[in-house]
Amino acid sequence: MSYKILVTGGAGYLGSIMVPDLLAAGHEVVVLDNFMFKQTSLNHCCYHPNFTVIKGDIRVEATMKTLMKDADVVIPLAALVGAPLCSLDPIGATTINHDAIMLMLNMLSKEQIVLMPTTNSAYGTGDKNNFCTEESALNPISQYAIEKVAIEKELMQRQNSVSFRLATVFGMSPRMRIDLLVNDFTYRAIYDRFVVLFESHFKRNYIHVRDVSRVFQHALNNFDKMRGQIFNVGLSDANVSKKELCEHIQRQLPDFVFVEAPVGKDPDQRNYIVSNAKVEATGFKPEFSLDLGIGELIKGYKMIRNTRYGNV
């Protein structure tokens, strides 16, 4: 079944992978983006008759009202993503990550489908064993996570919605981000050849950017059994510590050296192990491993050497 899909922020890190995939699956896709990073990551989609692109701001009610009235599905990717970027512009973060999404939710009809990316960073430090399922108590630390939690609570008041609590994403994208942890450490391993780790035992979960695109399509194809629910989305074999992540990278880049700092704290205090059993029970299985993604990044970074491929 094909849908008319509105993707806000569709020229970002996730959208630049997801939009071509949705077009290839036969959907009509409208992208709304403000192109704040001057990215050209959807140039290769412009030939497609089912692709439409609008330069605009999700905070403008008239813009959203016009675009949403024809959409069967809304995928709201537009956001100031991550704690550092939100700290740089806390007012912008609130108006984009919270206020604009609330505006969108209030415009929806009961029939329209929403597939929302949230974040498993909302777990903070998990329970006493740092283990988290979708039923675990939330302990968001950053402004980004706090506002995502608030939006998810509102989203779950409507039946035709799915929330994906995404693990830390990695992998190459036409709108690249080197500030994400796997991407960042691999970049440092290539160009600096070393990294200093604070609280190296802290764990988190990871997911490849292409598997994020795949899980959204999986939800479209299995919406009746997934509607109205929250799903963690990550690699079940990649609940790894920062030290273990470095060991994965070192196996492919033997010259990489990592040092555990004897003192000091990581400003990012996330530390959790995440269960992805619920989404796997719907039939979804990630295709791209952590090691494959690291290898992909090593190839990709032969084309990249500067800091403009990040969010801060």
PDB file of C-alpha atoms in Angstrom:
ATOM      1  CA  MET A   1       0.000   0.000   0.000  1.00  0.00           C
ATOM      2  CA  SER A   2       1.323   3.441  -0.913  1.00  0.00           C
ATOM      3  CA  TYR A   3       0.869   6.547   1.225  1.00  0.00           C
ATOM      4  CA  LYS A   4       1.205  10.295   0.930  1.00  0.00           C
ATOM      5  CA  ILE A   5       3.895  10.990   3.527  1.00  0.00           C
ATOM      6  CA  LEU A   6       4.981  14.312   4.998  1.00  0.00           C
ATOM      7  CA  VAL A   7       8.520  14.177   6.375  1.00  0.00           C
ATOM      8  CA  THR A   8       9.544  17.252   8.339  1.00  0.00           C
ATOM      9  CA  GLY A   9      13.283  17.695   8.623  1.00  0.00           C
ATOM     10  CA  GLY A  10      13.579  15.277   5.731  1.00  0.00           C
ATOM     11  CA  ALA A  11      16.952  16.626   4.583  1.00  0.00           C
ATOM     12  CA  GLY A  12      18.643  15.772   7.884  1.00  0.00           C
ATOM     13  CA  TYR A  13      20.807  12.838   8.921  1.00  0.00           C
ATOM     14  CA  LEU A  14      17.916  10.365   9.187  1.00  0.00           C
ATOM     15  CA  GLY A  15      15.719  11.837   6.476  1.00  0.00           C
ATOM     16  CA  SER A  16      18.428  11.815   3.830  1.00  0.00           C
ATOM     17  CA  ILE A  17      18.433   8.021   4.076  1.00  0.00           C
ATOM     18  CA  MET A  18      14.720   7.564   4.771  1.00  0.00           C
ATOM     19  CA  VAL A  19      13.247   9.741   2.010  1.00  0.00           C
ATOM     20  CA  PRO A  20      14.904   7.881  -0.901  1.00  0.00           C
ATOM     21  CA  ASP A  21      13.866   4.586   0.711  1.00  0.00           C
ATOM     22  CA  LEU A  22      10.239   5.724   0.974  1.00  0.00           C
ATOM     23  CA  LEU A  23      10.250   6.837  -2.658  1.00  0.00           C
ATOM     24  CA  ALA A  24      11.724   3.497  -3.726  1.00  0.00           C
ATOM     25  CA  ALA A  25       8.912   1.750  -1.833  1.00  0.00           C
ATOM     26  CA  GLY A  26       6.321   3.571  -3.953  1.00  0.00           C
ATOM     27  CA  HIS A  27       5.182   6.326  -1.597  1.00  0.00           C
ATOM     28  CA  GLU A  28       4.597   9.996  -2.384  1.00  0.00           C
ATOM     29  CA  VAL A  29       6.899  12.054  -0.187  1.00  0.00           C
ATOM     30  CA  VAL A  30       6.744  15.739   0.701  1.00  0.00           C
ATOM     31  CA  VAL A  31       9.771  17.080   2.603  1.00  0.00           C
ATOM     32  CA  LEU A  32       9.628  20.224   4.709  1.00  0.00           C
ATOM     33  CA  ASP A  33      13.037  21.455   5.843  1.00  0.00           C
ATOM     34  CA  ASN A  34      14.634  24.793   6.674  1.00  0.00           C
ATOM     35  CA  PHE A  35      18.032  23.622   5.326  1.00  0.00           C
ATOM     36  CA  MET A  36      19.802  25.247   8.273  1.00  0.00           C
ATOM     37  CA  PHE A  37      22.968  23.284   7.526  1.00  0.00           C
ATOM     38  CA  LYS A  38      22.927  24.301   3.843  1.00  0.00           C
ATOM     39  CA  GLN A  39      22.761  20.631   2.981  1.00  0.00           C
ATOM     40  CA  THR A  40      22.123  19.293  -0.520  1.00  0.00           C
ATOM     41  CA  SER A  41      21.510  15.735   0.640  1.00  0.00           C
ATOM     42  CA  LEU A  42      18.285  15.201  -1.342  1.00  0.00           C
ATOM     43  CA  ASN A  43      19.568  16.451  -4.710  1.00  0.00           C
ATOM     44  CA  HIS A  44      19.419  12.926  -6.057  1.00  0.00           C
ATOM     45  CA  CYS A  45      15.670  12.699  -5.294  1.00  0.00           C
ATOM     46  CA  CYS A  46      14.624  15.684  -7.389  1.00  0.00           C
ATOM     47  CA  TYR A  47      14.167  13.619 -10.540  1.00  0.00           C
ATOM     48  CA  HIS A  48      11.459  11.529  -8.877  1.00  0.00           C
ATOM     49  CA  PRO A  49       7.871  12.456  -9.786  1.00  0.00           C
ATOM     50  CA  ASN A  50       6.623  11.491  -6.312  1.00  0.00           C
ATOM     51  CA  PHE A  51       9.064  13.811  -4.523  1.00  0.00           C
ATOM     52  CA  THR A  52       8.207  17.343  -3.422  1.00  0.00           C
ATOM     53  CA  VAL A  53      10.426  19.623  -1.366  1.00  0.00           C
ATOM     54  CA  ILE A  54       9.372  22.740   0.561  1.00  0.00           C
ATOM     55  CA  LYS A  55      11.768  25.141   2.264  1.00  0.00           C
ATOM     56  CA  GLY A  56      10.064  26.297   5.438  1.00  0.00           C
ATOM     57  CA  ASP A  57       9.764  26.134   9.212  1.00  0.00           C
ATOM     58  CA  ILE A  58       7.648  23.656  11.176  1.00  0.00           C
ATOM     59  CA  ARG A  59       6.846  26.413  13.671  1.00  0.00           C
ATOM     60  CA  VAL A  60       4.770  28.316  11.096  1.00  0.00           C
ATOM     61  CA  GLU A  61       1.165  27.229  11.557  1.00  0.00           C
ATOM     62  CA  ALA A  62       0.016  28.181   8.054  1.00  0.00           C
ATOM     63  CA  THR A  63       2.800  26.134   6.479  1.00  0.00           C
ATOM     64  CA  MET A  64       2.033  23.056   8.531  1.00  0.00           C
ATOM     65  CA  LYS A  65      -1.716  23.320   8.053  1.00  0.00           C
ATOM     66  CA  THR A  66      -1.321  23.440   4.272  1.00  0.00           C
ATOM     67  CA  LEU A  67       1.041  20.477   4.105  1.00  0.00           C
ATOM     68  CA  MET A  68      -0.698  18.268   6.648  1.00  0.00           C
ATOM     69  CA  LYS A  69      -4.155  18.358   5.141  1.00  0.00           C
ATOM     70  CA  ASP A  70      -3.130  16.041   2.288  1.00  0.00           C
ATOM     71  CA  ALA A  71      -0.879  13.680   4.274  1.00  0.00           C
ATOM     72  CA  ASP A  72      -1.819  10.114   5.150  1.00  0.00           C
ATOM     73  CA  VAL A  73       1.311   9.744   7.268  1.00  0.00           C
ATOM     74  CA  VAL A  74       3.441  12.285   9.125  1.00  0.00           C
ATOM     75  CA  ILE A  75       7.044  11.512  10.087  1.00  0.00           C
ATOM     76  CA  PRO A  76       8.287  14.442  12.206  1.00  0.00           C
ATOM     77  CA  LEU A  77      12.070  14.326  11.997  1.00  0.00           C
ATOM     78  CA  ALA A  78      12.601  18.086  12.274  1.00  0.00           C
ATOM     79  CA  ALA A  79      14.351  18.815  15.558  1.00  0.00           C
ATOM     80  CA  LEU A  80      17.381  20.337  17.169  1.00  0.00           C
ATOM     81  CA  VAL A  81      18.946  16.978  17.950  1.00  0.00           C
ATOM     82  CA  GLY A  82      21.225  16.201  20.856  1.00  0.00           C
ATOM     83  CA  ALA A  83      22.165  17.859  24.117  1.00  0.00           C
ATOM     84  CA  PRO A  84      25.018  20.082  22.796  1.00  0.00           C
ATOM     85  CA  LEU A  85      22.914  21.707  20.065  1.00  0.00           C
ATOM     86  CA  CYS A  86      19.987  22.230  22.456  1.00  0.00           C
ATOM     87  CA  SER A  87      22.363  23.861  24.941  1.00  0.00           C
ATOM     88  CA  LEU A  88      23.529  26.289  22.255  1.00  0.00           C
ATOM     89  CA  ASP A  89      19.948  27.351  21.494  1.00  0.00           C
ATOM     90  CA  PRO A  90      17.620  26.299  24.343  1.00  0.00           C
ATOM     91  CA  ILE A  91      14.788  28.574  23.218  1.00  0.00           C
ATOM     92  CA  GLY A  92      14.966  27.308  19.653  1.00  0.00           C
ATOM     93  CA  ALA A  93      15.105  23.762  20.963  1.00  0.00           C
ATOM     94  CA  THR A  94      11.904  24.204  22.947  1.00  0.00           C
ATOM     95  CA  THR A  95      10.001  25.881  20.119  1.00  0.00           C
ATOM     96  CA  ILE A  96      11.080  23.250  17.582  1.00  0.00           C
ATOM     97  CA  ASN A  97      11.281  20.058  19.643  1.00  0.00           C
ATOM     98  CA  HIS A  98       8.215  20.673  21.789  1.00  0.00           C
ATOM     99  CA  ASP A  99       5.986  23.581  20.775  1.00  0.00           C
ATOM    100  CA  ALA A 100       5.972  22.880  17.034  1.00  0.00           C
ATOM    101  CA  ILE A 101       5.247  19.182  17.588  1.00  0.00           C
ATOM    102  CA  MET A 102       2.362  20.029  19.904  1.00  0.00           C
ATOM    103  CA  LEU A 103       1.029  22.330  17.175  1.00  0.00           C
ATOM    104  CA  MET A 104       1.282  19.460  14.711  1.00  0.00           C
ATOM    105  CA  LEU A 105      -0.445  16.979  17.021  1.00  0.00           C
ATOM    106  CA  ASN A 106      -3.357  19.381  17.495  1.00  0.00           C
ATOM    107  CA  MET A 107      -3.819  19.597  13.716  1.00  0.00           C
ATOM    108  CA  LEU A 108      -4.008  15.857  13.119  1.00  0.00           C
ATOM    109  CA  SER A 109      -7.172  14.066  12.184  1.00  0.00           C
ATOM    110  CA  LYS A 110      -7.941  10.726  13.838  1.00  0.00           C
ATOM    111  CA  GLU A 111      -7.165   8.899  10.594  1.00  0.00           C
ATOM    112  CA  GLN A 112      -3.692  10.307  10.046  1.00  0.00           C
ATOM    113  CA  ILE A 113      -0.738   8.135  11.056  1.00  0.00           C
ATOM    114  CA  VAL A 114       2.243   9.503  12.983  1.00  0.00           C
ATOM    115  CA  LEU A 115       5.556   7.673  13.182  1.00  0.00           C
ATOM    116  CA  MET A 116       7.643   9.568  15.715  1.00  0.00           C
ATOM    117  CA  PRO A 117      11.360   9.222  16.464  1.00  0.00           C
ATOM    118  CA  THR A 118      11.949   9.724  20.166  1.00  0.00           C
ATOM    119  CA  THR A 119      15.038   8.597  22.076  1.00  0.00           C
ATOM    120  CA  ASN A 120      16.156   5.915  24.472  1.00  0.00           C
ATOM    121  CA  SER A 121      18.385   8.539  26.108  1.00  0.00           C
ATOM    122  CA  ALA A 122      15.224   9.176  28.152  1.00  0.00           C
ATOM    123  CA  TYR A 123      16.222   6.174  30.303  1.00  0.00           C
ATOM    124  CA  GLY A 124      19.112   8.174  31.749  1.00  0.00           C
ATOM    125  CA  THR A 125      20.853   5.594  33.919  1.00  0.00           C
ATOM    126  CA  GLY A 126      18.235   2.850  33.868  1.00  0.00           C
ATOM    127  CA  ASP A 127      17.348   0.800  36.948  1.00  0.00           C
ATOM    128  CA  LYS A 128      19.802  -0.618  39.522  1.00  0.00           C
ATOM    129  CA  ASN A 129      21.031  -3.011  36.827  1.00  0.00           C
ATOM    130  CA  ASN A 130      20.923  -0.293  34.152  1.00  0.00           C
ATOM    131  CA  PHE A 131      18.467  -2.501  32.213  1.00  0.00           C
ATOM    132  CA  CYS A 132      15.577  -0.876  30.349  1.00  0.00           C
ATOM    133  CA  THR A 133      12.440  -2.017  28.588  1.00  0.00           C
ATOM    134  CA  GLU A 134       9.624   0.148  27.276  1.00  0.00           C
ATOM    135  CA  GLU A 135       8.015  -0.203  30.715  1.00  0.00           C
ATOM    136  CA  SER A 136      11.015   1.131  32.631  1.00  0.00           C
ATOM    137  CA  ALA A 137      10.813   4.424  34.473  1.00  0.00           C
ATOM    138  CA  LEU A 138      12.152   7.355  32.492  1.00  0.00           C
ATOM    139  CA  ASN A 139      14.935   9.544  33.823  1.00  0.00           C
ATOM    140  CA  PRO A 140      15.755  12.063  31.079  1.00  0.00           C
ATOM    141  CA  ILE A 141      18.848  14.128  31.812  1.00  0.00           C
ATOM    142  CA  SER A 142      19.206  16.573  28.912  1.00  0.00           C
ATOM    143  CA  GLN A 143      16.755  19.189  27.644  1.00  0.00           C
ATOM    144  CA  TYR A 144      16.505  17.195  24.415  1.00  0.00           C
ATOM    145  CA  ALA A 145      15.460  14.022  26.240  1.00  0.00           C
ATOM    146  CA  ILE A 146      13.095  15.862  28.606  1.00  0.00           C
ATOM    147  CA  GLU A 147      11.191  17.446  25.731  1.00  0.00           C
ATOM    148  CA  LYS A 148      11.087  14.191  23.769  1.00  0.00           C
ATOM    149  CA  VAL A 149       9.549  12.472  26.805  1.00  0.00           C
ATOM    150  CA  ALA A 150       6.879  15.177  27.087  1.00  0.00           C
ATOM    151  CA  ILE A 151       6.017  14.849  23.394  1.00  0.00           C
ATOM    152  CA  GLU A 152       5.880  11.061  23.557  1.00  0.00           C
ATOM    153  CA  LYS A 153       3.402  11.264  26.445  1.00  0.00           C
ATOM    154  CA  GLU A 154       1.107  13.449  24.344  1.00  0.00           C
ATOM    155  CA  LEU A 155       1.622  11.304  21.248  1.00  0.00           C
ATOM    156  CA  MET A 156       0.483   8.182  23.063  1.00  0.00           C
ATOM    157  CA  GLN A 157      -2.892   9.786  23.790  1.00  0.00           C
ATOM    158  CA  ARG A 158      -3.858   9.077  20.184  1.00  0.00           C
ATOM    159  CA  GLN A 159      -4.279   5.609  18.722  1.00  0.00           C
ATOM    160  CA  ASN A 160      -2.801   6.096  15.242  1.00  0.00           C
ATOM    161  CA  SER A 161       0.743   6.708  16.404  1.00  0.00           C
ATOM    162  CA  VAL A 162       3.964   4.800  16.996  1.00  0.00           C
ATOM    163  CA  SER A 163       6.922   6.064  19.016  1.00  0.00           C
ATOM    164  CA  PHE A 164      10.376   4.711  18.273  1.00  0.00           C
ATOM    165  CA  ARG A 165      12.853   5.178  21.111  1.00  0.00           C
ATOM    166  CA  LEU A 166      15.934   5.146  18.944  1.00  0.00           C
ATOM    167  CA  ALA A 167      19.308   4.006  20.188  1.00  0.00           C
ATOM    168  CA  THR A 168      22.357   6.143  19.343  1.00  0.00           C
ATOM    169  CA  VAL A 169      22.452   6.147  15.559  1.00  0.00           C
ATOM    170  CA  PHE A 170      25.589   5.553  13.488  1.00  0.00           C
ATOM    171  CA  GLY A 171      26.614   5.154   9.859  1.00  0.00           C
ATOM    172  CA  MET A 172      27.158   7.234   6.739  1.00  0.00           C
ATOM    173  CA  SER A 173      24.429   9.548   5.442  1.00  0.00           C
ATOM    174  CA  PRO A 174      24.354  12.185   2.690  1.00  0.00           C
ATOM    175  CA  ARG A 175      23.720  14.723   5.501  1.00  0.00           C
ATOM    176  CA  MET A 176      26.505  13.425   7.662  1.00  0.00           C
ATOM    177  CA  ARG A 177      26.873  13.865  11.417  1.00  0.00           C
ATOM    178  CA  ILE A 178      30.274  13.108  12.901  1.00  0.00           C
ATOM    179  CA  ASP A 179      29.187  14.176  16.398  1.00  0.00           C
ATOM    180  CA  LEU A 180      27.308  10.933  17.129  1.00  0.00           C
ATOM    181  CA  LEU A 181      29.340   8.612  19.344  1.00  0.00           C
ATOM    182  CA  VAL A 182      30.283   5.775  16.948  1.00  0.00           C
ATOM    183  CA  ASN A 183      30.780   8.252  14.116  1.00  0.00           C
ATOM    184  CA  ASP A 184      32.834  10.532  16.357  1.00  0.00           C
ATOM    185  CA  PHE A 185      35.093   7.844  17.822  1.00  0.00           C
ATOM    186  CA  THR A 186      35.742   6.349  14.380  1.00  0.00           C
ATOM    187  CA  TYR A 187      36.615   9.786  12.990  1.00  0.00           C
ATOM    188  CA  ARG A 188      39.024  10.356  15.895  1.00  0.00           C
ATOM    189  CA  ALA A 189      40.540   6.914  15.394  1.00  0.00           C
ATOM    190  CA  ILE A 190      41.349   7.761  11.779  1.00  0.00           C
ATOM    191  CA  TYR A 191      42.570  11.340  12.113  1.00  0.00           C
ATOM    192  CA  ASP A 192      43.716  11.717  15.743  1.00  0.00           C
ATOM    193  CA  ARG A 193      44.494   8.024  16.360  1.00  0.00           C
ATOM    194  CA  PHE A 194      43.575   8.350  20.015  1.00  0.00           C
ATOM    195  CA  VAL A 195      40.734   9.236  22.357  1.00  0.00           C
ATOM    196  CA  VAL A 196      40.535   9.829  26.111  1.00  0.00           C
ATOM    197  CA  LEU A 197      37.579   8.081  27.736  1.00  0.00           C
ATOM    198  CA  PHE A 198      35.772   9.420  30.778  1.00  0.00           C
ATOM    199  CA  GLU A 199      33.691   6.823  32.652  1.00  0.00           C
ATOM    200  CA  SER A 200      34.569   4.259  30.005  1.00  0.00           C
ATOM    201  CA  HIS A 201      32.291   1.631  31.567  1.00  0.00           C
ATOM    202  CA  PHE A 202      29.133   3.617  30.720  1.00  0.00           C
ATOM    203  CA  LYS A 203      27.002   1.638  28.278  1.00  0.00           C
ATOM    204  CA  ARG A 204      24.461   2.535  25.674  1.00  0.00           C
ATOM    205  CA  ASN A 205      22.757   0.920  22.689  1.00  0.00           C
ATOM    206  CA  TYR A 206      23.342   1.619  18.976  1.00  0.00           C
ATOM    207  CA  ILE A 207      21.465   1.354  15.665  1.00  0.00           C
ATOM    208  CA  HIS A 208      22.520   1.927  12.059  1.00  0.00           C
ATOM    209  CA  VAL A 209      20.879   4.836  10.246  1.00  0.00           C
ATOM    210  CA  ARG A 210      19.631   2.502   7.490  1.00  0.00           C
ATOM    211  CA  ASP A 211      17.960   0.267  10.059  1.00  0.00           C
ATOM    212  CA  VAL A 212      16.159   3.352  11.386  1.00  0.00           C
ATOM    213  CA  SER A 213      14.752   3.861   7.902  1.00  0.00           C
ATOM    214  CA  ARG A 214      13.829   0.176   7.735  1.00  0.00           C
ATOM    215  CA  VAL A 215      11.931   0.204  11.044  1.00  0.00           C
ATOM    216  CA  PHE A 216       9.759   3.119   9.892  1.00  0.00           C
ATOM    217  CA  GLN A 217       8.835   1.190   6.751  1.00  0.00           C
ATOM    218  CA  HIS A 218       8.263  -1.909   8.881  1.00  0.00           C
ATOM    219  CA  ALA A 219       5.745   0.079  10.926  1.00  0.00           C
ATOM    220  CA  LEU A 220       3.909   1.209   7.796  1.00  0.00           C
ATOM    221  CA  ASN A 221       3.665  -2.397   6.656  1.00  0.00           C
ATOM    222  CA  ASN A 222       2.605  -3.699  10.087  1.00  0.00           C
ATOM    223  CA  PHE A 223       0.723  -0.724  11.428  1.00  0.00           C
ATOM    224  CA  ASP A 224      -2.335  -2.563  12.730  1.00  0.00           C
ATOM    225  CA  LYS A 225      -0.278  -4.557  15.235  1.00  0.00           C
ATOM    226  CA  MET A 226       2.084  -1.692  16.148  1.00  0.00           C
ATOM    227  CA  ARG A 227      -0.272   1.283  16.474  1.00  0.00           C
ATOM    228  CA  GLY A 228      -0.533   3.069  19.780  1.00  0.00           C
ATOM    229  CA  GLN A 229       2.707   1.594  21.105  1.00  0.00           C
ATOM    230  CA  ILE A 230       6.274   2.505  22.036  1.00  0.00           C
ATOM    231  CA  PHE A 231       9.221   0.491  20.732  1.00  0.00           C
ATOM    232  CA  ASN A 232      12.904   0.557  21.565  1.00  0.00           C
ATOM    233  CA  VAL A 233      14.935   0.296  18.370  1.00  0.00           C
ATOM    234  CA  GLY A 234      18.548  -0.816  18.623  1.00  0.00           C
ATOM    235  CA  LEU A 235      20.987  -3.646  18.035  1.00  0.00           C
ATOM    236  CA  SER A 236      20.474  -6.262  20.708  1.00  0.00           C
ATOM    237  CA  ASP A 237      24.115  -7.349  20.386  1.00  0.00           C
ATOM    238  CA  ALA A 238      25.373  -3.760  20.667  1.00  0.00           C
ATOM    239  CA  ASN A 239      24.686  -2.786  24.269  1.00  0.00           C
ATOM    240  CA  VAL A 240      28.336  -1.856  24.682  1.00  0.00           C
ATOM    241  CA  SER A 241      30.432   0.417  26.857  1.00  0.00           C
ATOM    242  CA  LYS A 242      32.577   3.208  25.482  1.00  0.00           C
ATOM    243  CA  LYS A 243      35.643   1.052  26.082  1.00  0.00           C
ATOM    244  CA  GLU A 244      34.062  -1.888  24.239  1.00  0.00           C
ATOM    245  CA  LEU A 245      33.135   0.419  21.363  1.00  0.00           C
ATOM    246  CA  CYS A 246      36.768   1.499  21.112  1.00  0.00           C
ATOM    247  CA  GLU A 247      37.823  -2.151  21.047  1.00  0.00           C
ATOM    248  CA  HIS A 248      35.471  -2.735  18.106  1.00  0.00           C
ATOM    249  CA  ILE A 249      37.064   0.195  16.277  1.00  0.00           C
ATOM    250  CA  GLN A 250      40.597  -0.907  17.170  1.00  0.00           C
ATOM    251  CA  ARG A 251      40.030  -4.297  15.544  1.00  0.00           C
ATOM    252  CA  GLN A 252      39.654  -2.489  12.215  1.00  0.00           C
ATOM    253  CA  LEU A 253      42.142   0.318  12.957  1.00  0.00           C
ATOM    254  CA  PRO A 254      44.975  -1.308  14.963  1.00  0.00           C
ATOM    255  CA  ASP A 255      46.883   1.987  15.352  1.00  0.00           C
ATOM    256  CA  PHE A 256      43.991   3.472  17.336  1.00  0.00           C
ATOM    257  CA  VAL A 257      44.864   4.105  21.004  1.00  0.00           C
ATOM    258  CA  PHE A 258      42.326   4.824  23.735  1.00  0.00           C
ATOM    259  CA  VAL A 259      43.132   5.877  27.273  1.00  0.00           C
ATOM    260  CA  GLU A 260      40.828   5.638  30.279  1.00  0.00           C
ATOM    261  CA  ALA A 261      40.982   8.854  32.295  1.00  0.00           C
ATOM    262  CA  PRO A 262      41.632   8.142  36.002  1.00  0.00           C
ATOM    263  CA  VAL A 263      39.618  11.196  37.067  1.00  0.00           C
ATOM    264  CA  GLY A 264      36.840  13.337  35.664  1.00  0.00           C
ATOM    265  CA  LYS A 265      33.236  12.829  34.640  1.00  0.00           C
ATOM    266  CA  ASP A 266      31.561  12.600  31.267  1.00  0.00           C
ATOM    267  CA  PRO A 267      28.999  15.432  30.978  1.00  0.00           C
ATOM    268  CA  ASP A 268      26.741  12.888  29.254  1.00  0.00           C
ATOM    269  CA  GLN A 269      25.711  10.657  32.168  1.00  0.00           C
ATOM    270  CA  ARG A 270      23.673   8.148  30.153  1.00  0.00           C
ATOM    271  CA  ASN A 271      24.393   4.575  31.162  1.00  0.00           C
ATOM    272  CA  TYR A 272      21.930   1.835  30.273  1.00  0.00           C
ATOM    273  CA  ILE A 273      21.322  -1.528  28.640  1.00  0.00           C
ATOM    274  CA  VAL A 274      18.250  -1.583  26.414  1.00  0.00           C
ATOM    275  CA  SER A 275      15.960  -4.452  25.459  1.00  0.00           C
ATOM    276  CA  ASN A 276      14.774  -4.437  21.847  1.00  0.00           C
ATOM    277  CA  ALA A 277      12.725  -7.614  22.240  1.00  0.00           C
ATOM    278  CA  LYS A 278       9.391  -5.876  21.724  1.00  0.00           C
ATOM    279  CA  VAL A 279      10.118  -4.567  18.237  1.00  0.00           C
ATOM    280  CA  GLU A 280      11.840  -7.829  17.317  1.00  0.00           C
ATOM    281  CA  ALA A 281       8.646  -9.684  18.276  1.00  0.00           C
ATOM    282  CA  THR A 282       6.838  -7.789  15.481  1.00  0.00           C
ATOM    283  CA  GLY A 283       9.209  -9.328  12.947  1.00  0.00           C
ATOM    284  CA  PHE A 284      11.762  -6.521  12.683  1.00  0.00           C
ATOM    285  CA  LYS A 285      15.421  -7.461  12.700  1.00  0.00           C
ATOM    286  CA  PRO A 286      18.277  -5.001  12.089  1.00  0.00           C
ATOM    287  CA  GLU A 287      20.495  -5.774   9.093  1.00  0.00           C
ATOM    288  CA  PHE A 288      23.537  -3.620   9.790  1.00  0.00           C
ATOM    289  CA  SER A 289      25.947  -4.584  12.566  1.00  0.00           C
ATOM    290  CA  LEU A 290      28.145  -2.283  14.607  1.00  0.00           C
ATOM    291  CA  ASP A 291      31.268  -3.673  12.951  1.00  0.00           C
ATOM    292  CA  LEU A 292      29.817  -3.229   9.485  1.00  0.00           C
ATOM    293  CA  GLY A 293      28.961   0.375  10.309  1.00  0.00           C
ATOM    294  CA  ILE A 294      32.477   1.076  11.571  1.00  0.00           C
ATOM    295  CA  GLY A 295      33.872  -0.316   8.309  1.00  0.00           C
ATOM    296  CA  GLU A 296      31.465   1.866   6.355  1.00  0.00           C
ATOM    297  CA  LEU A 297      32.588   4.942   8.300  1.00  0.00           C
ATOM    298  CA  ILE A 298      36.252   4.162   7.675  1.00  0.00           C
ATOM    299  CA  LYS A 299      35.531   4.183   3.936  1.00  0.00           C
ATOM    300  CA  GLY A 300      33.361   7.279   4.161  1.00  0.00           C
ATOM    301  CA  TYR A 301      35.864   9.331   6.127  1.00  0.00           C
ATOM    302  CA  LYS A 302      38.307   9.101   3.237  1.00  0.00           C
ATOM    303  CA  MET A 303      35.994  11.752   1.726  1.00  0.00           C
ATOM    304  CA  ILE A 304      35.515  13.856   4.863  1.00  0.00           C
ATOM    305  CA  ARG A 305      37.986  15.814   6.920  1.00  0.00           C
ATOM    306  CA  ASN A 306      36.461  18.832   8.599  1.00  0.00           C
ATOM    307  CA  THR A 307      34.014  19.596  11.375  1.00  0.00           C
ATOM    308  CA  ARG A 308      31.077  20.931   9.416  1.00  0.00           C
ATOM    309  CA  TYR A 309      29.496  17.471   9.334  1.00  0.00           C
ATOM    310  CA  GLY A 310      28.013  17.744  12.788  1.00  0.00           C
ATOM    311  CA  ASN A 311      25.206  19.453  14.677  1.00  0.00           C
ATOM    312  CA  VAL A 312      27.490  21.699  16.754  1.00  0.00           C
TER     313      VAL A 312
END
